[in-house]
Amino acid sequence: MEVRISKGFWLCETEMTQGQWRGLMETSPWSGKDNTKEGDPYPTIYVNYEEATAYCERLTRREL
């Protein structure tokens, strides 16, 4: 089966932590949500597609 990827995508070696997200985006979209552990080592959650794309774009610019 052939697959065509029509949009760019980013891939990290590990899941994105809340500390990484906050360090770059200066926001905490998970804050105050039910059943959520908060702290730098925990995974980033409650992020929509647009926010995730913005994160990847900022990270790419910083890494260049």
mmCIF file as gemmi writes it, N, C-alpha and C atoms, coordinates in Angstrom:
data_model
loop_
_atom_site.group_PDB
_atom_site.id
_atom_site.type_symbol
_atom_site.label_atom_id
_atom_site.label_alt_id
_atom_site.label_comp_id
_atom_site.label_asym_id
_atom_site.label_entity_id
_atom_site.label_seq_id
_atom_site.pdbx_PDB_ins_code
_atom_site.Cartn_x
_atom_site.Cartn_y
_atom_site.Cartn_z
_atom_site.occupancy
_atom_site.B_iso_or_equiv
_atom_site.pdbx_formal_charge
_atom_site.auth_seq_id
_atom_site.auth_asym_id
_atom_site.pdbx_PDB_model_num
ATOM 1 N N . MET Axp A 1 ? 0.845 -1.167 0 1 0 ? 1 A 1
ATOM 2 C CA . MET Axp A 1 ? 0 0 0 1 0 ? 1 A 1
ATOM 3 C C . MET Axp A 1 ? 0.898 1.24 0 1 0 ? 1 A 1
ATOM 4 N N . GLU Axp A 2 ? 0.613 2.175 -0.856 1 0 ? 2 A 1
ATOM 5 C CA . GLU Axp A 2 ? 1.354 3.432 -0.924 1 0 ? 2 A 1
ATOM 6 C C . GLU Axp A 2 ? 0.626 4.502 -0.121 1 0 ? 2 A 1
ATOM 7 N N . VAL Axp A 3 ? 1.389 5.273 0.63 1 0 ? 3 A 1
ATOM 8 C CA . VAL Axp A 3 ? 0.826 6.334 1.449 1 0 ? 3 A 1
ATOM 9 C C . VAL Axp A 3 ? 1.462 7.647 1.036 1 0 ? 3 A 1
ATOM 10 N N . ARG Axp A 4 ? 0.669 8.674 0.885 1 0 ? 4 A 1
ATOM 11 C CA . ARG Axp A 4 ? 1.165 10 0.556 1 0 ? 4 A 1
ATOM 12 C C . ARG Axp A 4 ? 0.866 10.931 1.727 1 0 ? 4 A 1
ATOM 13 N N . ILE Axp A 5 ? 1.906 11.581 2.219 1 0 ? 5 A 1
ATOM 14 C CA . ILE Axp A 5 ? 1.745 12.532 3.308 1 0 ? 5 A 1
ATOM 15 C C . ILE Axp A 5 ? 1.626 13.913 2.687 1 0 ? 5 A 1
ATOM 16 N N . SER Axp A 6 ? 0.488 14.543 2.896 1 0 ? 6 A 1
ATOM 17 C CA . SER Axp A 6 ? 0.201 15.81 2.223 1 0 ? 6 A 1
ATOM 18 C C . SER Axp A 6 ? 0.587 17.036 3.034 1 0 ? 6 A 1
ATOM 19 N N . LYS Axp A 7 ? 0.896 16.848 4.314 1 0 ? 7 A 1
ATOM 20 C CA . LYS Axp A 7 ? 1.288 17.961 5.169 1 0 ? 7 A 1
ATOM 21 C C . LYS Axp A 7 ? 2.582 17.596 5.874 1 0 ? 7 A 1
ATOM 22 N N . GLY Axp A 8 ? 3.346 18.616 6.236 1 0 ? 8 A 1
ATOM 23 C CA . GLY Axp A 8 ? 4.547 18.372 7.009 1 0 ? 8 A 1
ATOM 24 C C . GLY Axp A 8 ? 4.207 17.802 8.369 1 0 ? 8 A 1
ATOM 25 N N . PHE Axp A 9 ? 5.146 17.076 8.952 1 0 ? 9 A 1
ATOM 26 C CA . PHE Axp A 9 ? 4.933 16.557 10.29 1 0 ? 9 A 1
ATOM 27 C C . PHE Axp A 9 ? 6.258 16.547 11.037 1 0 ? 9 A 1
ATOM 28 N N . TRP Axp A 10 ? 6.169 16.546 12.346 1 0 ? 10 A 1
ATOM 29 C CA . TRP Axp A 10 ? 7.347 16.564 13.197 1 0 ? 10 A 1
ATOM 30 C C . TRP Axp A 10 ? 7.303 15.341 14.095 1 0 ? 10 A 1
ATOM 31 N N . LEU Axp A 11 ? 8.479 14.852 14.437 1 0 ? 11 A 1
ATOM 32 C CA . LEU Axp A 11 ? 8.554 13.677 15.275 1 0 ? 11 A 1
ATOM 33 C C . LEU Axp A 11 ? 9.693 13.856 16.262 1 0 ? 11 A 1
ATOM 34 N N . CYS Axp A 12 ? 9.421 13.612 17.523 1 0 ? 12 A 1
ATOM 35 C CA . CYS Axp A 12 ? 10.448 13.693 18.567 1 0 ? 12 A 1
ATOM 36 C C . CYS Axp A 12 ? 10.788 12.282 19.025 1 0 ? 12 A 1
ATOM 37 N N . GLU Axp A 13 ? 11.909 12.148 19.697 1 0 ? 13 A 1
ATOM 38 C CA . GLU Axp A 13 ? 12.314 10.856 20.231 1 0 ? 13 A 1
ATOM 39 C C . GLU Axp A 13 ? 11.446 10.43 21.406 1 0 ? 13 A 1
ATOM 40 N N . THR Axp A 14 ? 10.93 11.393 22.155 1 0 ? 14 A 1
ATOM 41 C CA . THR Axp A 14 ? 10.13 11.096 23.338 1 0 ? 14 A 1
ATOM 42 C C . THR Axp A 14 ? 8.875 11.963 23.312 1 0 ? 14 A 1
ATOM 43 N N . GLU Axp A 15 ? 7.945 11.661 24.213 1 0 ? 15 A 1
ATOM 44 C CA . GLU Axp A 15 ? 6.764 12.503 24.314 1 0 ? 15 A 1
ATOM 45 C C . GLU Axp A 15 ? 7.171 13.885 24.821 1 0 ? 15 A 1
ATOM 46 N N . MET Axp A 16 ? 6.393 14.878 24.466 1 0 ? 16 A 1
ATOM 47 C CA . MET Axp A 16 ? 6.672 16.25 24.886 1 0 ? 16 A 1
ATOM 48 C C . MET Axp A 16 ? 6.208 16.429 26.325 1 0 ? 16 A 1
ATOM 49 N N . THR Axp A 17 ? 7.098 16.934 27.161 1 0 ? 17 A 1
ATOM 50 C CA . THR Axp A 17 ? 6.738 17.134 28.564 1 0 ? 17 A 1
ATOM 51 C C . THR Axp A 17 ? 6.117 18.513 28.768 1 0 ? 17 A 1
ATOM 52 N N . GLN Axp A 18 ? 5.443 18.652 29.903 1 0 ? 18 A 1
ATOM 53 C CA . GLN Axp A 18 ? 4.863 19.949 30.25 1 0 ? 18 A 1
ATOM 54 C C . GLN Axp A 18 ? 5.966 20.995 30.407 1 0 ? 18 A 1
ATOM 55 N N . GLY Axp A 19 ? 7.117 20.59 30.933 1 0 ? 19 A 1
ATOM 56 C CA . GLY Axp A 19 ? 8.232 21.524 31.081 1 0 ? 19 A 1
ATOM 57 C C . GLY Axp A 19 ? 8.727 22.027 29.737 1 0 ? 19 A 1
ATOM 58 N N . GLN Axp A 20 ? 8.824 21.139 28.745 1 0 ? 20 A 1
ATOM 59 C CA . GLN Axp A 20 ? 9.252 21.547 27.403 1 0 ? 20 A 1
ATOM 60 C C . GLN Axp A 20 ? 8.225 22.501 26.786 1 0 ? 20 A 1
ATOM 61 N N . TRP Axp A 21 ? 6.955 22.152 26.936 1 0 ? 21 A 1
ATOM 62 C CA . TRP Axp A 21 ? 5.893 22.997 26.369 1 0 ? 21 A 1
ATOM 63 C C . TRP Axp A 21 ? 5.917 24.39 26.985 1 0 ? 21 A 1
ATOM 64 N N . ARG Axp A 22 ? 5.906 24.437 28.31 1 0 ? 22 A 1
ATOM 65 C CA . ARG Axp A 22 ? 5.888 25.726 29.01 1 0 ? 22 A 1
ATOM 66 C C . ARG Axp A 22 ? 7.121 26.56 28.693 1 0 ? 22 A 1
ATOM 67 N N . GLY Axp A 23 ? 8.267 25.901 28.564 1 0 ? 23 A 1
ATOM 68 C CA . GLY Axp A 23 ? 9.501 26.607 28.262 1 0 ? 23 A 1
ATOM 69 C C . GLY Axp A 23 ? 9.485 27.303 26.917 1 0 ? 23 A 1
ATOM 70 N N . LEU Axp A 24 ? 8.772 26.747 25.958 1 0 ? 24 A 1
ATOM 71 C CA . LEU Axp A 24 ? 8.726 27.323 24.617 1 0 ? 24 A 1
ATOM 72 C C . LEU Axp A 24 ? 7.474 28.166 24.383 1 0 ? 24 A 1
ATOM 73 N N . MET Axp A 25 ? 6.317 27.685 24.852 1 0 ? 25 A 1
ATOM 74 C CA . MET Axp A 25 ? 5.045 28.347 24.544 1 0 ? 25 A 1
ATOM 75 C C . MET Axp A 25 ? 4.574 29.302 25.642 1 0 ? 25 A 1
ATOM 76 N N . GLU Axp A 26 ? 5.087 29.121 26.854 1 0 ? 26 A 1
ATOM 77 C CA . GLU Axp A 26 ? 4.71 29.955 27.993 1 0 ? 26 A 1
ATOM 78 C C . GLU Axp A 26 ? 3.206 29.886 28.298 1 0 ? 26 A 1
ATOM 79 N N . THR Axp A 27 ? 2.622 28.714 28.066 1 0 ? 27 A 1
ATOM 80 C CA . THR Axp A 27 ? 1.217 28.466 28.394 1 0 ? 27 A 1
ATOM 81 C C . THR Axp A 27 ? 1.108 27.101 29.067 1 0 ? 27 A 1
ATOM 82 N N . SER Axp A 28 ? -0.033 26.832 29.672 1 0 ? 28 A 1
ATOM 83 C CA . SER Axp A 28 ? -0.304 25.537 30.316 1 0 ? 28 A 1
ATOM 84 C C . SER Axp A 28 ? -1.735 25.123 30.02 1 0 ? 28 A 1
ATOM 85 N N . PRO Axp A 29 ? -2.029 24.612 28.81 1 0 ? 29 A 1
ATOM 86 C CA . PRO Axp A 29 ? -3.403 24.277 28.449 1 0 ? 29 A 1
ATOM 87 C C . PRO Axp A 29 ? -4.021 23.184 29.307 1 0 ? 29 A 1
ATOM 88 N N . TRP Axp A 30 ? -3.245 22.406 30.007 1 0 ? 30 A 1
ATOM 89 C CA . TRP Axp A 30 ? -3.731 21.333 30.87 1 0 ? 30 A 1
ATOM 90 C C . TRP Axp A 30 ? -4.101 21.821 32.264 1 0 ? 30 A 1
ATOM 91 N N . SER Axp A 31 ? -3.71 23.023 32.609 1 0 ? 31 A 1
ATOM 92 C CA . SER Axp A 31 ? -3.904 23.538 33.958 1 0 ? 31 A 1
ATOM 93 C C . SER Axp A 31 ? -5.386 23.589 34.336 1 0 ? 31 A 1
ATOM 94 N N . GLY Axp A 32 ? -5.697 23.018 35.484 1 0 ? 32 A 1
ATOM 95 C CA . GLY Axp A 32 ? -7.066 23.04 35.991 1 0 ? 32 A 1
ATOM 96 C C . GLY Axp A 32 ? -7.981 21.98 35.422 1 0 ? 32 A 1
ATOM 97 N N . LYS Axp A 33 ? -7.494 21.131 34.535 1 0 ? 33 A 1
ATOM 98 C CA . LYS Axp A 33 ? -8.327 20.063 33.957 1 0 ? 33 A 1
ATOM 99 C C . LYS Axp A 33 ? -8.419 18.901 34.94 1 0 ? 33 A 1
ATOM 100 N N . ASP Axp A 34 ? -9.537 18.197 34.908 1 0 ? 34 A 1
ATOM 101 C CA . ASP Axp A 34 ? -9.736 17.049 35.782 1 0 ? 34 A 1
ATOM 102 C C . ASP Axp A 34 ? -8.768 15.925 35.441 1 0 ? 34 A 1
ATOM 103 N N . ASN Axp A 35 ? -8.411 15.15 36.463 1 0 ? 35 A 1
ATOM 104 C CA . ASN Axp A 35 ? -7.579 13.952 36.292 1 0 ? 35 A 1
ATOM 105 C C . ASN Axp A 35 ? -6.267 14.225 35.569 1 0 ? 35 A 1
ATOM 106 N N . THR Axp A 36 ? -5.641 15.341 35.875 1 0 ? 36 A 1
ATOM 107 C CA . THR Axp A 36 ? -4.394 15.72 35.22 1 0 ? 36 A 1
ATOM 108 C C . THR Axp A 36 ? -3.306 15.931 36.252 1 0 ? 36 A 1
ATOM 109 N N . LYS Axp A 37 ? -2.202 15.241 36.063 1 0 ? 37 A 1
ATOM 110 C CA . LYS Axp A 37 ? -1.033 15.484 36.905 1 0 ? 37 A 1
ATOM 111 C C . LYS Axp A 37 ? -0.273 16.645 36.282 1 0 ? 37 A 1
ATOM 112 N N . GLU Axp A 38 ? 0.175 17.566 37.111 1 0 ? 38 A 1
ATOM 113 C CA . GLU Axp A 38 ? 0.902 18.716 36.599 1 0 ? 38 A 1
ATOM 114 C C . GLU Axp A 38 ? 2.321 18.722 37.132 1 0 ? 38 A 1
ATOM 115 N N . GLY Axp A 39 ? 3.243 19.097 36.275 1 0 ? 39 A 1
ATOM 116 C CA . GLY Axp A 39 ? 4.647 19.204 36.629 1 0 ? 39 A 1
ATOM 117 C C . GLY Axp A 39 ? 5.516 18.988 35.41 1 0 ? 39 A 1
ATOM 118 N N . ASP Axp A 40 ? 6.721 19.48 35.46 1 0 ? 40 A 1
ATOM 119 C CA . ASP Axp A 40 ? 7.616 19.439 34.307 1 0 ? 40 A 1
ATOM 120 C C . ASP Axp A 40 ? 7.812 18.061 33.675 1 0 ? 40 A 1
ATOM 121 N N . PRO Axp A 41 ? 7.902 16.968 34.445 1 0 ? 41 A 1
ATOM 122 C CA . PRO Axp A 41 ? 8.173 15.68 33.797 1 0 ? 41 A 1
ATOM 123 C C . PRO Axp A 41 ? 6.939 14.998 33.189 1 0 ? 41 A 1
ATOM 124 N N . TYR Axp A 42 ? 5.746 15.515 33.458 1 0 ? 42 A 1
ATOM 125 C CA . TYR Axp A 42 ? 4.536 14.873 32.951 1 0 ? 42 A 1
ATOM 126 C C . TYR Axp A 42 ? 4.286 15.239 31.489 1 0 ? 42 A 1
ATOM 127 N N . PRO Axp A 43 ? 3.594 14.359 30.755 1 0 ? 43 A 1
ATOM 128 C CA . PRO Axp A 43 ? 3.334 14.64 29.344 1 0 ? 43 A 1
ATOM 129 C C . PRO Axp A 43 ? 2.389 15.818 29.148 1 0 ? 43 A 1
ATOM 130 N N . THR Axp A 44 ? 2.565 16.496 28.044 1 0 ? 44 A 1
ATOM 131 C CA . THR Axp A 44 ? 1.684 17.598 27.659 1 0 ? 44 A 1
ATOM 132 C C . THR Axp A 44 ? 0.377 17.013 27.137 1 0 ? 44 A 1
ATOM 133 N N . ILE Axp A 45 ? -0.749 17.514 27.639 1 0 ? 45 A 1
ATOM 134 C CA . ILE Axp A 45 ? -2.06 17.056 27.189 1 0 ? 45 A 1
ATOM 135 C C . ILE Axp A 45 ? -2.978 18.263 27.004 1 0 ? 45 A 1
ATOM 136 N N . TYR Axp A 46 ? -4.136 18.026 26.415 1 0 ? 46 A 1
ATOM 137 C CA . TYR Axp A 46 ? -5.123 19.08 26.142 1 0 ? 46 A 1
ATOM 138 C C . TYR Axp A 46 ? -4.561 20.146 25.206 1 0 ? 46 A 1
ATOM 139 N N . VAL Axp A 47 ? -3.843 19.719 24.198 1 0 ? 47 A 1
ATOM 140 C CA . VAL Axp A 47 ? -3.301 20.625 23.186 1 0 ? 47 A 1
ATOM 141 C C . VAL Axp A 47 ? -3.983 20.281 21.872 1 0 ? 47 A 1
ATOM 142 N N . ASN Axp A 48 ? -4.52 21.281 21.188 1 0 ? 48 A 1
ATOM 143 C CA . ASN Axp A 48 ? -5.184 21.007 19.915 1 0 ? 48 A 1
ATOM 144 C C . ASN Axp A 48 ? -4.182 21.031 18.759 1 0 ? 48 A 1
ATOM 145 N N . TYR Axp A 49 ? -4.65 20.712 17.582 1 0 ? 49 A 1
ATOM 146 C CA . TYR Axp A 49 ? -3.789 20.615 16.404 1 0 ? 49 A 1
ATOM 147 C C . TYR Axp A 49 ? -3.062 21.918 16.118 1 0 ? 49 A 1
ATOM 148 N N . GLU Axp A 50 ? -3.756 23.026 16.184 1 0 ? 50 A 1
ATOM 149 C CA . GLU Axp A 50 ? -3.153 24.318 15.891 1 0 ? 50 A 1
ATOM 150 C C . GLU Axp A 50 ? -2.051 24.66 16.902 1 0 ? 50 A 1
ATOM 151 N N . GLU Axp A 51 ? -2.307 24.381 18.173 1 0 ? 51 A 1
ATOM 152 C CA . GLU Axp A 51 ? -1.302 24.647 19.208 1 0 ? 51 A 1
ATOM 153 C C . GLU Axp A 51 ? -0.079 23.739 19.029 1 0 ? 51 A 1
ATOM 154 N N . ALA Axp A 52 ? -0.325 22.479 18.718 1 0 ? 52 A 1
ATOM 155 C CA . ALA Axp A 52 ? 0.778 21.55 18.504 1 0 ? 52 A 1
ATOM 156 C C . ALA Axp A 52 ? 1.618 21.959 17.297 1 0 ? 52 A 1
ATOM 157 N N . THR Axp A 53 ? 0.961 22.403 16.234 1 0 ? 53 A 1
ATOM 158 C CA . THR Axp A 53 ? 1.683 22.862 15.049 1 0 ? 53 A 1
ATOM 159 C C . THR Axp A 53 ? 2.508 24.102 15.365 1 0 ? 53 A 1
ATOM 160 N N . ALA Axp A 54 ? 1.947 25.035 16.127 1 0 ? 54 A 1
ATOM 161 C CA . ALA Axp A 54 ? 2.683 26.237 16.52 1 0 ? 54 A 1
ATOM 162 C C . ALA Axp A 54 ? 3.913 25.865 17.344 1 0 ? 54 A 1
ATOM 163 N N . TYR Axp A 55 ? 3.764 24.892 18.238 1 0 ? 55 A 1
ATOM 164 C CA . TYR Axp A 55 ? 4.892 24.427 19.045 1 0 ? 55 A 1
ATOM 165 C C . TYR Axp A 55 ? 6 23.893 18.134 1 0 ? 55 A 1
ATOM 166 N N . CYS Axp A 56 ? 5.635 23.04 17.205 1 0 ? 56 A 1
ATOM 167 C CA . CYS Axp A 56 ? 6.62 22.446 16.295 1 0 ? 56 A 1
ATOM 168 C C . CYS Axp A 56 ? 7.316 23.505 15.443 1 0 ? 56 A 1
ATOM 169 N N . GLU Axp A 57 ? 6.556 24.476 14.982 1 0 ? 57 A 1
ATOM 170 C CA . GLU Axp A 57 ? 7.156 25.542 14.172 1 0 ? 57 A 1
ATOM 171 C C . GLU Axp A 57 ? 8.14 26.371 14.992 1 0 ? 57 A 1
ATOM 172 N N . ARG Axp A 58 ? 7.775 26.694 16.224 1 0 ? 58 A 1
ATOM 173 C CA . ARG Axp A 58 ? 8.689 27.455 17.094 1 0 ? 58 A 1
ATOM 174 C C . ARG Axp A 58 ? 9.94 26.65 17.403 1 0 ? 58 A 1
ATOM 175 N N . LEU Axp A 59 ? 9.755 25.372 17.679 1 0 ? 59 A 1
ATOM 176 C CA . LEU Axp A 59 ? 10.893 24.519 17.989 1 0 ? 59 A 1
ATOM 177 C C . LEU Axp A 59 ? 11.823 24.409 16.786 1 0 ? 59 A 1
ATOM 178 N N . THR Axp A 60 ? 11.255 24.284 15.608 1 0 ? 60 A 1
ATOM 179 C CA . THR Axp A 60 ? 12.06 24.209 14.392 1 0 ? 60 A 1
ATOM 180 C C . THR Axp A 60 ? 12.867 25.487 14.194 1 0 ? 60 A 1
ATOM 181 N N . ARG Axp A 61 ? 12.237 26.643 14.368 1 0 ? 61 A 1
ATOM 182 C CA . ARG Axp A 61 ? 12.962 27.916 14.217 1 0 ? 61 A 1
ATOM 183 C C . ARG Axp A 61 ? 14.089 28.035 15.238 1 0 ? 61 A 1
ATOM 184 N N . ARG Axp A 62 ? 13.842 27.568 16.447 1 0 ? 62 A 1
ATOM 185 C CA . ARG Axp A 62 ? 14.868 27.65 17.491 1 0 ? 62 A 1
ATOM 186 C C . ARG Axp A 62 ? 16.041 26.714 17.192 1 0 ? 62 A 1
ATOM 187 N N . GLU Axp A 63 ? 15.763 25.582 16.591 1 0 ? 63 A 1
ATOM 188 C CA . GLU Axp A 63 ? 16.806 24.597 16.325 1 0 ? 63 A 1
ATOM 189 C C . GLU Axp A 63 ? 17.654 24.938 15.098 1 0 ? 63 A 1
ATOM 190 N N . LEU Axp A 64 ? 17.173 25.824 14.242 1 0 ? 64 A 1
ATOM 191 C CA . LEU Axp A 64 ? 17.927 26.167 13.021 1 0 ? 64 A 1
ATOM 192 C C . LEU Axp A 64 ? 19.148 26.993 13.307 1 0 ? 64 A 1
